[in-house]
mmCIF file of C-alpha atoms in Angstrom:
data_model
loop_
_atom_site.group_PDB
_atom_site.id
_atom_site.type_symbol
_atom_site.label_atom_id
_atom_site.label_comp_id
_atom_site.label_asym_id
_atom_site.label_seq_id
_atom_site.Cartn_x
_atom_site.Cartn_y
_atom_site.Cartn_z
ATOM 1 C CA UNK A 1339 -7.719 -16.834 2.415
ATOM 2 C CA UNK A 1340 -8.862 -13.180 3.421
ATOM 3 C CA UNK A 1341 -11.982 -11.625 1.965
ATOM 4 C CA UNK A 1342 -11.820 -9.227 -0.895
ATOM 5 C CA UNK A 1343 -13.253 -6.093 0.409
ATOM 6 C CA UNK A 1344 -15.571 -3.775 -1.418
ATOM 7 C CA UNK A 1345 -14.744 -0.249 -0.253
ATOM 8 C CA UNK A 1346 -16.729 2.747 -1.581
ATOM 9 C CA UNK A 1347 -14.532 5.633 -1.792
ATOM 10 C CA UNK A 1348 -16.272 9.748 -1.017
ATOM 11 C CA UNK A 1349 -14.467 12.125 -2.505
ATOM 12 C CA UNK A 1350 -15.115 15.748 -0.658
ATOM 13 C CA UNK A 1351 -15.160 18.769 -1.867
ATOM 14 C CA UNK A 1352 -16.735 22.026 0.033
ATOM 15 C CA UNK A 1353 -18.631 19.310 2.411
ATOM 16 C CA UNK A 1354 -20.386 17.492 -0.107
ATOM 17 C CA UNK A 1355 -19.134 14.242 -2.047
ATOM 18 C CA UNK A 1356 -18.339 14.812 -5.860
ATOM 19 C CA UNK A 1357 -16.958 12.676 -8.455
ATOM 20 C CA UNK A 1358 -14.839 13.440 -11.507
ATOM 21 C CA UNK A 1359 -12.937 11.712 -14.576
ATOM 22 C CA UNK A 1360 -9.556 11.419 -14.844
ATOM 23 C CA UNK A 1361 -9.256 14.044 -11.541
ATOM 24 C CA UNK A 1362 -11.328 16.985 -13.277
ATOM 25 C CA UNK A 1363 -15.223 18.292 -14.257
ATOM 26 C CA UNK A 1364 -16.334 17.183 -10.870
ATOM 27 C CA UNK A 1365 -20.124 16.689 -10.203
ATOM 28 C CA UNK A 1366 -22.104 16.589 -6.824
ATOM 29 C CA UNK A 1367 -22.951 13.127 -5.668
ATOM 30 C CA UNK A 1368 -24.486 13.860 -2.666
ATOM 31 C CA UNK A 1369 -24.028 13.954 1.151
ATOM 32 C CA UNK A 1370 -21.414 12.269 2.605
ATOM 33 C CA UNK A 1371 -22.724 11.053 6.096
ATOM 34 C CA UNK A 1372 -26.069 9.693 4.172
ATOM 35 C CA UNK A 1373 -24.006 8.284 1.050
ATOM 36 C CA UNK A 1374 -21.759 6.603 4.309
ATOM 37 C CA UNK A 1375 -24.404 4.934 6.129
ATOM 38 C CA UNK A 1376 -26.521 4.120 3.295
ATOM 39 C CA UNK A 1377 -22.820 1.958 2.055
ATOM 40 C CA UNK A 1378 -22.632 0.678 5.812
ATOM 41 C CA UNK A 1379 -25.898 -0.788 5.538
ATOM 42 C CA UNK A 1380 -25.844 -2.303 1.633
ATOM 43 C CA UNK A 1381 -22.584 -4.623 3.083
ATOM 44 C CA UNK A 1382 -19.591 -2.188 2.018
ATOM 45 C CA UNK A 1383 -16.476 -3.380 3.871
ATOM 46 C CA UNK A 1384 -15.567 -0.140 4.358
ATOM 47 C CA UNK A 1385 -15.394 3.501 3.266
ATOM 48 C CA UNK A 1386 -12.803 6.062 1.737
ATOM 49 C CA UNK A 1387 -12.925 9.665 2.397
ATOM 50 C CA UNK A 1388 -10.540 11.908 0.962
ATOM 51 C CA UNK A 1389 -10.704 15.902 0.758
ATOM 52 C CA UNK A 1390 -9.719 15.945 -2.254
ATOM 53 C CA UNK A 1391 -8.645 19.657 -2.720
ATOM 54 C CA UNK A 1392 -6.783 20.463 0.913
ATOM 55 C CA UNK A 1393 -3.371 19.581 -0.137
ATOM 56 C CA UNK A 1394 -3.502 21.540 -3.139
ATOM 57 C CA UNK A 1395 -5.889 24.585 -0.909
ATOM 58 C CA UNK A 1396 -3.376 23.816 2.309
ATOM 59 C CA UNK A 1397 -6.543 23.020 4.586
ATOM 60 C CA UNK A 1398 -6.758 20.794 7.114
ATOM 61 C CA UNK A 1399 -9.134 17.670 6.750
ATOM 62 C CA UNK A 1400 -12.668 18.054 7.770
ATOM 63 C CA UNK A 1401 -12.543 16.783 11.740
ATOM 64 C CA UNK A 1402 -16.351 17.964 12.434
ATOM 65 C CA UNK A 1403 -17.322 15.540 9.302
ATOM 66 C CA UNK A 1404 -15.633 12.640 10.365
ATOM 67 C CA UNK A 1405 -17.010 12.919 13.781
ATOM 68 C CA UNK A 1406 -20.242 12.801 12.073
ATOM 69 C CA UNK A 1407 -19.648 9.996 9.918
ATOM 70 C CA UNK A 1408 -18.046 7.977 12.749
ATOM 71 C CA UNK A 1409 -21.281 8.598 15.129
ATOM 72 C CA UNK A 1410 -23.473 7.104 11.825
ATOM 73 C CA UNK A 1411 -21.901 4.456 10.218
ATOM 74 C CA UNK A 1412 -20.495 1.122 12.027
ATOM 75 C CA UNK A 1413 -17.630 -0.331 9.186
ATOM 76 C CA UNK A 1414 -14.189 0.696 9.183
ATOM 77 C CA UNK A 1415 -13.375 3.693 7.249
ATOM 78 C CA UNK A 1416 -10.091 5.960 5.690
ATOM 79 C CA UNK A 1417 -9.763 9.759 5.409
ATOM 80 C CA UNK A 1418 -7.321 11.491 3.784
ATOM 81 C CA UNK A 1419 -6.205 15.004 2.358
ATOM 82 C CA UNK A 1420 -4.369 17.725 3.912
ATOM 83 C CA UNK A 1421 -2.734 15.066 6.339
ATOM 84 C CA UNK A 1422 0.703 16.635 7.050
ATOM 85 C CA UNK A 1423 2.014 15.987 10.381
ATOM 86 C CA UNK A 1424 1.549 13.099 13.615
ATOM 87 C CA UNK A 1425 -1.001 15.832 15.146
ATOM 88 C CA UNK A 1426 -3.276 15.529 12.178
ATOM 89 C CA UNK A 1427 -3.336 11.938 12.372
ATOM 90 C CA UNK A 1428 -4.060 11.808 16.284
ATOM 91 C CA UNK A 1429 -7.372 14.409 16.161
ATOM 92 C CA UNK A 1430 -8.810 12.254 12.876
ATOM 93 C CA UNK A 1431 -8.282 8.656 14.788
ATOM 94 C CA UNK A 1432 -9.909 11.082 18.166
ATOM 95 C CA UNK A 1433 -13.061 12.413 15.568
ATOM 96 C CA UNK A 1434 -13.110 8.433 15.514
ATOM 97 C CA UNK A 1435 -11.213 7.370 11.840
ATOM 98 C CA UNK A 1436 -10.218 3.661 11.651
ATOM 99 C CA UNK A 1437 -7.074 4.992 9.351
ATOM 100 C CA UNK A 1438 -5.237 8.065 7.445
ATOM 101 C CA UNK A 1439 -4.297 7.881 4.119
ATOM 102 C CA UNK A 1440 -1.258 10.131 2.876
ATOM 103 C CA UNK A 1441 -0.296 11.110 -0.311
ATOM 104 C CA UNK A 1442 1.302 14.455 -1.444
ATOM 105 C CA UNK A 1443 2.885 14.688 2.556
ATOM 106 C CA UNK A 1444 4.868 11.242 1.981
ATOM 107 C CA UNK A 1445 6.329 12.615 -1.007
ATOM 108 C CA UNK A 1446 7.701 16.010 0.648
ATOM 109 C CA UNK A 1447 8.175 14.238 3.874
ATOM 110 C CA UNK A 1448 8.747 9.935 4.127
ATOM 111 C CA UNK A 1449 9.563 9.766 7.229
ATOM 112 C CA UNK A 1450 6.034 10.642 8.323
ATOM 113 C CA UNK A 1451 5.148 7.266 7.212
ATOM 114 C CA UNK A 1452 7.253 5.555 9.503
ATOM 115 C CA UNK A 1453 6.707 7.766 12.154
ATOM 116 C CA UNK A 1454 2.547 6.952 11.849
ATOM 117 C CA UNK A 1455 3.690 3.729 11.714
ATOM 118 C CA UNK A 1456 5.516 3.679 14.810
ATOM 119 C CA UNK A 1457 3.657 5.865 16.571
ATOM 120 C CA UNK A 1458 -0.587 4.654 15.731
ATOM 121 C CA UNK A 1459 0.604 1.121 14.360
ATOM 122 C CA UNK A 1460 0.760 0.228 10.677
ATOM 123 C CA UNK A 1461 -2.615 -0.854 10.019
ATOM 124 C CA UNK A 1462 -3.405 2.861 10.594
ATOM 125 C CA UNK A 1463 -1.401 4.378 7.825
ATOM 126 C CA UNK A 1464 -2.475 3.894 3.966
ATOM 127 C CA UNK A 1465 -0.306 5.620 1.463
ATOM 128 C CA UNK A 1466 -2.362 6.468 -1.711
ATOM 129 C CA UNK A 1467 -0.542 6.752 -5.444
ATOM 130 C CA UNK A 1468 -1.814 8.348 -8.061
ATOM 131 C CA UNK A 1469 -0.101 7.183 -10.730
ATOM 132 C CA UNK A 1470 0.053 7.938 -14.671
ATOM 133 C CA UNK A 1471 1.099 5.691 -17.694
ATOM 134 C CA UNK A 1472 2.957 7.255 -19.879
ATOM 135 C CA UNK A 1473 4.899 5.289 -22.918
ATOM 136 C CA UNK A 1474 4.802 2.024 -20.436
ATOM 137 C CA UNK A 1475 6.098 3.857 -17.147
ATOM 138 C CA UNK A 1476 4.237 4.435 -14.673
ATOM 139 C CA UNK A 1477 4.959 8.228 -12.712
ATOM 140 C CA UNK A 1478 3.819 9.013 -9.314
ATOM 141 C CA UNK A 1479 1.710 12.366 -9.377
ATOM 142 C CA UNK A 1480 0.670 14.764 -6.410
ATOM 143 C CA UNK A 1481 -1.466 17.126 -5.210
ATOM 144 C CA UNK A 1482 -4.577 15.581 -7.178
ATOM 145 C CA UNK A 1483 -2.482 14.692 -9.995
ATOM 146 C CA UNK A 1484 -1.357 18.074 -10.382
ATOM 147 C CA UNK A 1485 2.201 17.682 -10.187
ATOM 148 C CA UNK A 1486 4.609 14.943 -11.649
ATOM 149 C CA UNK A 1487 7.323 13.856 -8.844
ATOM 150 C CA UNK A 1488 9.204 11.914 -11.744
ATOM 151 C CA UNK A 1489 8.914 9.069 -8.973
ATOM 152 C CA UNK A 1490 8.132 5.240 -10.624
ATOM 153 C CA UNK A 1491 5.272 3.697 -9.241
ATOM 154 C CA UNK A 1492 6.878 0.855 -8.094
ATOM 155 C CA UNK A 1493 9.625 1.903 -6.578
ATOM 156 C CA UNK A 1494 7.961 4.307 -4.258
ATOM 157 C CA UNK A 1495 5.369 1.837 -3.378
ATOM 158 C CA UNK A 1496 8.340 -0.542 -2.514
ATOM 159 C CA UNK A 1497 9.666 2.130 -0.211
ATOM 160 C CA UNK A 1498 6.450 3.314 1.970
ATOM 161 C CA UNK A 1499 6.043 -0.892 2.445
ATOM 162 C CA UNK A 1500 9.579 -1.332 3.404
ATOM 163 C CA UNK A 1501 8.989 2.044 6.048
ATOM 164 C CA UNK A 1502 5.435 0.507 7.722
ATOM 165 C CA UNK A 1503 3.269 1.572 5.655
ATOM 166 C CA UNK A 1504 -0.094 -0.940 6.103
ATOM 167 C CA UNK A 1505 -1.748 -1.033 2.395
ATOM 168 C CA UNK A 1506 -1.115 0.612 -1.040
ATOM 169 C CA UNK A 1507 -4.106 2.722 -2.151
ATOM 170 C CA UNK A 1508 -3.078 2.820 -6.209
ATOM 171 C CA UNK A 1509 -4.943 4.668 -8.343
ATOM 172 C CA UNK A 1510 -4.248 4.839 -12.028
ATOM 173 C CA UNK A 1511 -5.175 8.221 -13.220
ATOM 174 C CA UNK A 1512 -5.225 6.863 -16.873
ATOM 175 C CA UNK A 1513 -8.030 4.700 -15.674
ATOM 176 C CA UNK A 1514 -10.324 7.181 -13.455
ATOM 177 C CA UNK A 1515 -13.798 7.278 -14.084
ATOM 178 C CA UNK A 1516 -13.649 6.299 -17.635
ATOM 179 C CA UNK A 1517 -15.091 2.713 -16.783
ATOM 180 C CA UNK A 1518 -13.282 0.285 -18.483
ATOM 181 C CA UNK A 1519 -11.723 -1.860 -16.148
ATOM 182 C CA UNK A 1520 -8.529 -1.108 -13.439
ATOM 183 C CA UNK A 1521 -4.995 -1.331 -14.180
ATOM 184 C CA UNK A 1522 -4.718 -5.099 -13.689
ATOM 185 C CA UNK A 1523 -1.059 -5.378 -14.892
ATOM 186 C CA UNK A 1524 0.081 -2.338 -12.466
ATOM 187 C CA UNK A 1525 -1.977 -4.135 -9.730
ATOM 188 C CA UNK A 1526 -0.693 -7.695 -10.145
ATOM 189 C CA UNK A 1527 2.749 -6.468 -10.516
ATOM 190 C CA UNK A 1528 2.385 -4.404 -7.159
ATOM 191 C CA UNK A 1529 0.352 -7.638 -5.365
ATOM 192 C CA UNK A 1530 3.843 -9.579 -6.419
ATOM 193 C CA UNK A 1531 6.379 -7.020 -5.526
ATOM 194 C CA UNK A 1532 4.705 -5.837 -1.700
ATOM 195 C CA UNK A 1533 4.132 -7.756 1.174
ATOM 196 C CA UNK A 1534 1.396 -5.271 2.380
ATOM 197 C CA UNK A 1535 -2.782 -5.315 0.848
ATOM 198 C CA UNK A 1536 -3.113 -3.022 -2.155
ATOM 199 C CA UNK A 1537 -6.291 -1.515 -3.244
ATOM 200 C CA UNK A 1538 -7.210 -0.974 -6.631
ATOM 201 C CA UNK A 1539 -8.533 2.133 -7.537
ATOM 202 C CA UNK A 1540 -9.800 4.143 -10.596
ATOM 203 C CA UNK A 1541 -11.857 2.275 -13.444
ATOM 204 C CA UNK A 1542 -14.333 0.356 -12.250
ATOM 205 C CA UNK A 1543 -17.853 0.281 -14.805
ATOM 206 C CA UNK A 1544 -18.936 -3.241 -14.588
ATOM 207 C CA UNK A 1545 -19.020 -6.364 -12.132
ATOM 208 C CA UNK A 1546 -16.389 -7.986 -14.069
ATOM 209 C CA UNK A 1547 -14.127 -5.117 -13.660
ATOM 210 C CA UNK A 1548 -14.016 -5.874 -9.843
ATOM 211 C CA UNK A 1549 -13.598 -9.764 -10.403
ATOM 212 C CA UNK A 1550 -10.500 -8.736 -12.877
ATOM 213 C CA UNK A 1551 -9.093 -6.435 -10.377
ATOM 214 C CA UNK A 1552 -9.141 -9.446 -8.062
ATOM 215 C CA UNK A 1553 -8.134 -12.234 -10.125
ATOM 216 C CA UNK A 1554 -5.847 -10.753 -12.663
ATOM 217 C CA UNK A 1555 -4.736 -8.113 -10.911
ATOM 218 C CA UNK A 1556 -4.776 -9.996 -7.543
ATOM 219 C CA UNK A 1557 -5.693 -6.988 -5.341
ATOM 220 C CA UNK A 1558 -7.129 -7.554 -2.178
ATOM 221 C CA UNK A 1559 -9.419 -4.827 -2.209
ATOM 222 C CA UNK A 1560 -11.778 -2.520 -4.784
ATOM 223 C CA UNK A 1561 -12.456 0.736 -4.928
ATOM 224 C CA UNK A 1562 -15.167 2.697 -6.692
ATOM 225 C CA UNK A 1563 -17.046 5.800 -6.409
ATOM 226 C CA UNK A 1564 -19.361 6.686 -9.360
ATOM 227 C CA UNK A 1565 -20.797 3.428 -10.011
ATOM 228 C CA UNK A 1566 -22.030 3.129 -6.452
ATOM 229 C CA UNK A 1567 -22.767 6.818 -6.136
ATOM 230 C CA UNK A 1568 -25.335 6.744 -8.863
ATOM 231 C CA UNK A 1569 -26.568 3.664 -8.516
ATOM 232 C CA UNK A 1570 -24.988 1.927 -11.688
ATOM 233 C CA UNK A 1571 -23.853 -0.923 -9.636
ATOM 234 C CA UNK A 1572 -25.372 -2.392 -6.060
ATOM 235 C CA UNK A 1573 -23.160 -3.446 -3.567
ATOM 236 C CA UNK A 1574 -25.220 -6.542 -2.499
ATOM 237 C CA UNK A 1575 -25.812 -7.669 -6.007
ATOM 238 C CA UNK A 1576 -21.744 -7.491 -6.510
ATOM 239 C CA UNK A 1577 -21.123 -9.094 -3.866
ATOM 240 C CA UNK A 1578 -23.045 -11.859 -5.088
ATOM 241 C CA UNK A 1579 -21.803 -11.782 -8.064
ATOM 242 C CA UNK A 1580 -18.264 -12.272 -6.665
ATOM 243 C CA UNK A 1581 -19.210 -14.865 -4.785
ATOM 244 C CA UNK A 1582 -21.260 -16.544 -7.579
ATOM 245 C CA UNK A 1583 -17.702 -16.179 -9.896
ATOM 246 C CA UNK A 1584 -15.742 -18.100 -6.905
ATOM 247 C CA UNK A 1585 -13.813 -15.094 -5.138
ATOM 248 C CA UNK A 1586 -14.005 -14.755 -1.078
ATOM 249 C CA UNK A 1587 -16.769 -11.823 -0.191
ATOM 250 C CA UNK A 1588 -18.379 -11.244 3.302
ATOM 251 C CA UNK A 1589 -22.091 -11.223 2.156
#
């Protein structure tokens, strides 16, 4: 059985990582290339970076920062934001990326996703969904949950799978920094319906969140920002944790 990884995610904002609930009142967290290697060395399994405001601003994502971050820290690690066309994805994976995560472009374009998936190889291409309960459906939103496609959850996730995409980045935007636990039915539901690894994102406030992400909602990877950006929860004492409760970690 794979590992469960434990992935830190950085969200960036004017070159310096902040963190907000349920996508607004953002607060600095600190720098990213320190916050990175200090994660790389306390056993994360890898990182997240997303610019969180270039879709919505039309930027380009950071390439002199990920250069930076790729000559510091030695795990695998995401970026994503502003990620439009195959030329974006070929200078991050040159500033040294592992993988690109798309969001808002998949929606206006899908095709991108099979053509990064053709083109760099699955594994390279994450799709991220920020999603939104409302009255028991779930709704894809965009643009740092800005704008409501309509789209269900699960049927878009079923489509990026079935055109390459590598893993499922969900995030539940009802769950985002309020700390009490992921959206383990969304999760195990998506774990049943994909064939590709989908991260769980938005919720975490406790140890046991991440073993209930992983048992009940049978993700095969965590991700969490506040609690590990001020120091509410250590990676290494997770990890043991996890390993204490019986779930697959690399310590």
């Amino acid at each position: 059985m794979l590992a469960k990884r434990i992935i830190p995610c950085l969200d960036i904002k004017d070159g310096q990582t902040v963190k907000g609930t349920n996508f607004v009142n953002l607060r600095q967290a600190g720098d990213p290339v320190e916050l990175g290697s200090a994660y790389s060395q306390q056993g994360a399994d890898e990182l997240v970076y997303l610019d969180i405001t270039a879709s919505h601003e039309g930027r380009k994502t950071f390439t002199e920062l990920v250069k930076r971050i790729a000559a510091t820290i030695n795990i695998p690690f995401t970026v994503g934001g502003g990620i439009n066309e195959l030329a974006d994805v070929d200078r991050l994976l040159a500033a040294g990326a592992d993988k690109v995560s798309i969001n808002s472009a998949a929606f206006r374009n899908p095709q991108l996703v099979d053509d990064i998936a053709r083109n760099f190889g699955s594994q390279v291409c994450v799709v991220a969904i920020d999603a939104k309960e409302v009255e028991g459906e779930w709704s894809c939103y965009l643009n740092g949950g800005r704008i409501n496609t309509g789209k269900n959850l699960f049927d878009w996730a079923r489509e990026v799978c079935d055109r390459g995409a590598g893993e499922i980045l969900f995030t539940s935007m009802n769950h985002d920094g309020v700390k009490t636990g992921y959206a383990n039915e969304a999760l195990a539901r998506l774990a049943d319906e994909l064939t590709i690894p989908v991260i769980a994102s938005g919720g975490a406030g406790a140890m046991e969140h991440f073993r209930d992400a992983f048992t009940q909602g049978k993700a095969d990877a965590a991700l969490a920002a506040s609690v590990f950006h001020f120091g509410e929860i250590g990676i290494p004492e997770l990890k043991s944790y996890l390993c204490a409760q019986g779930i697959n970690v690399r310590i």
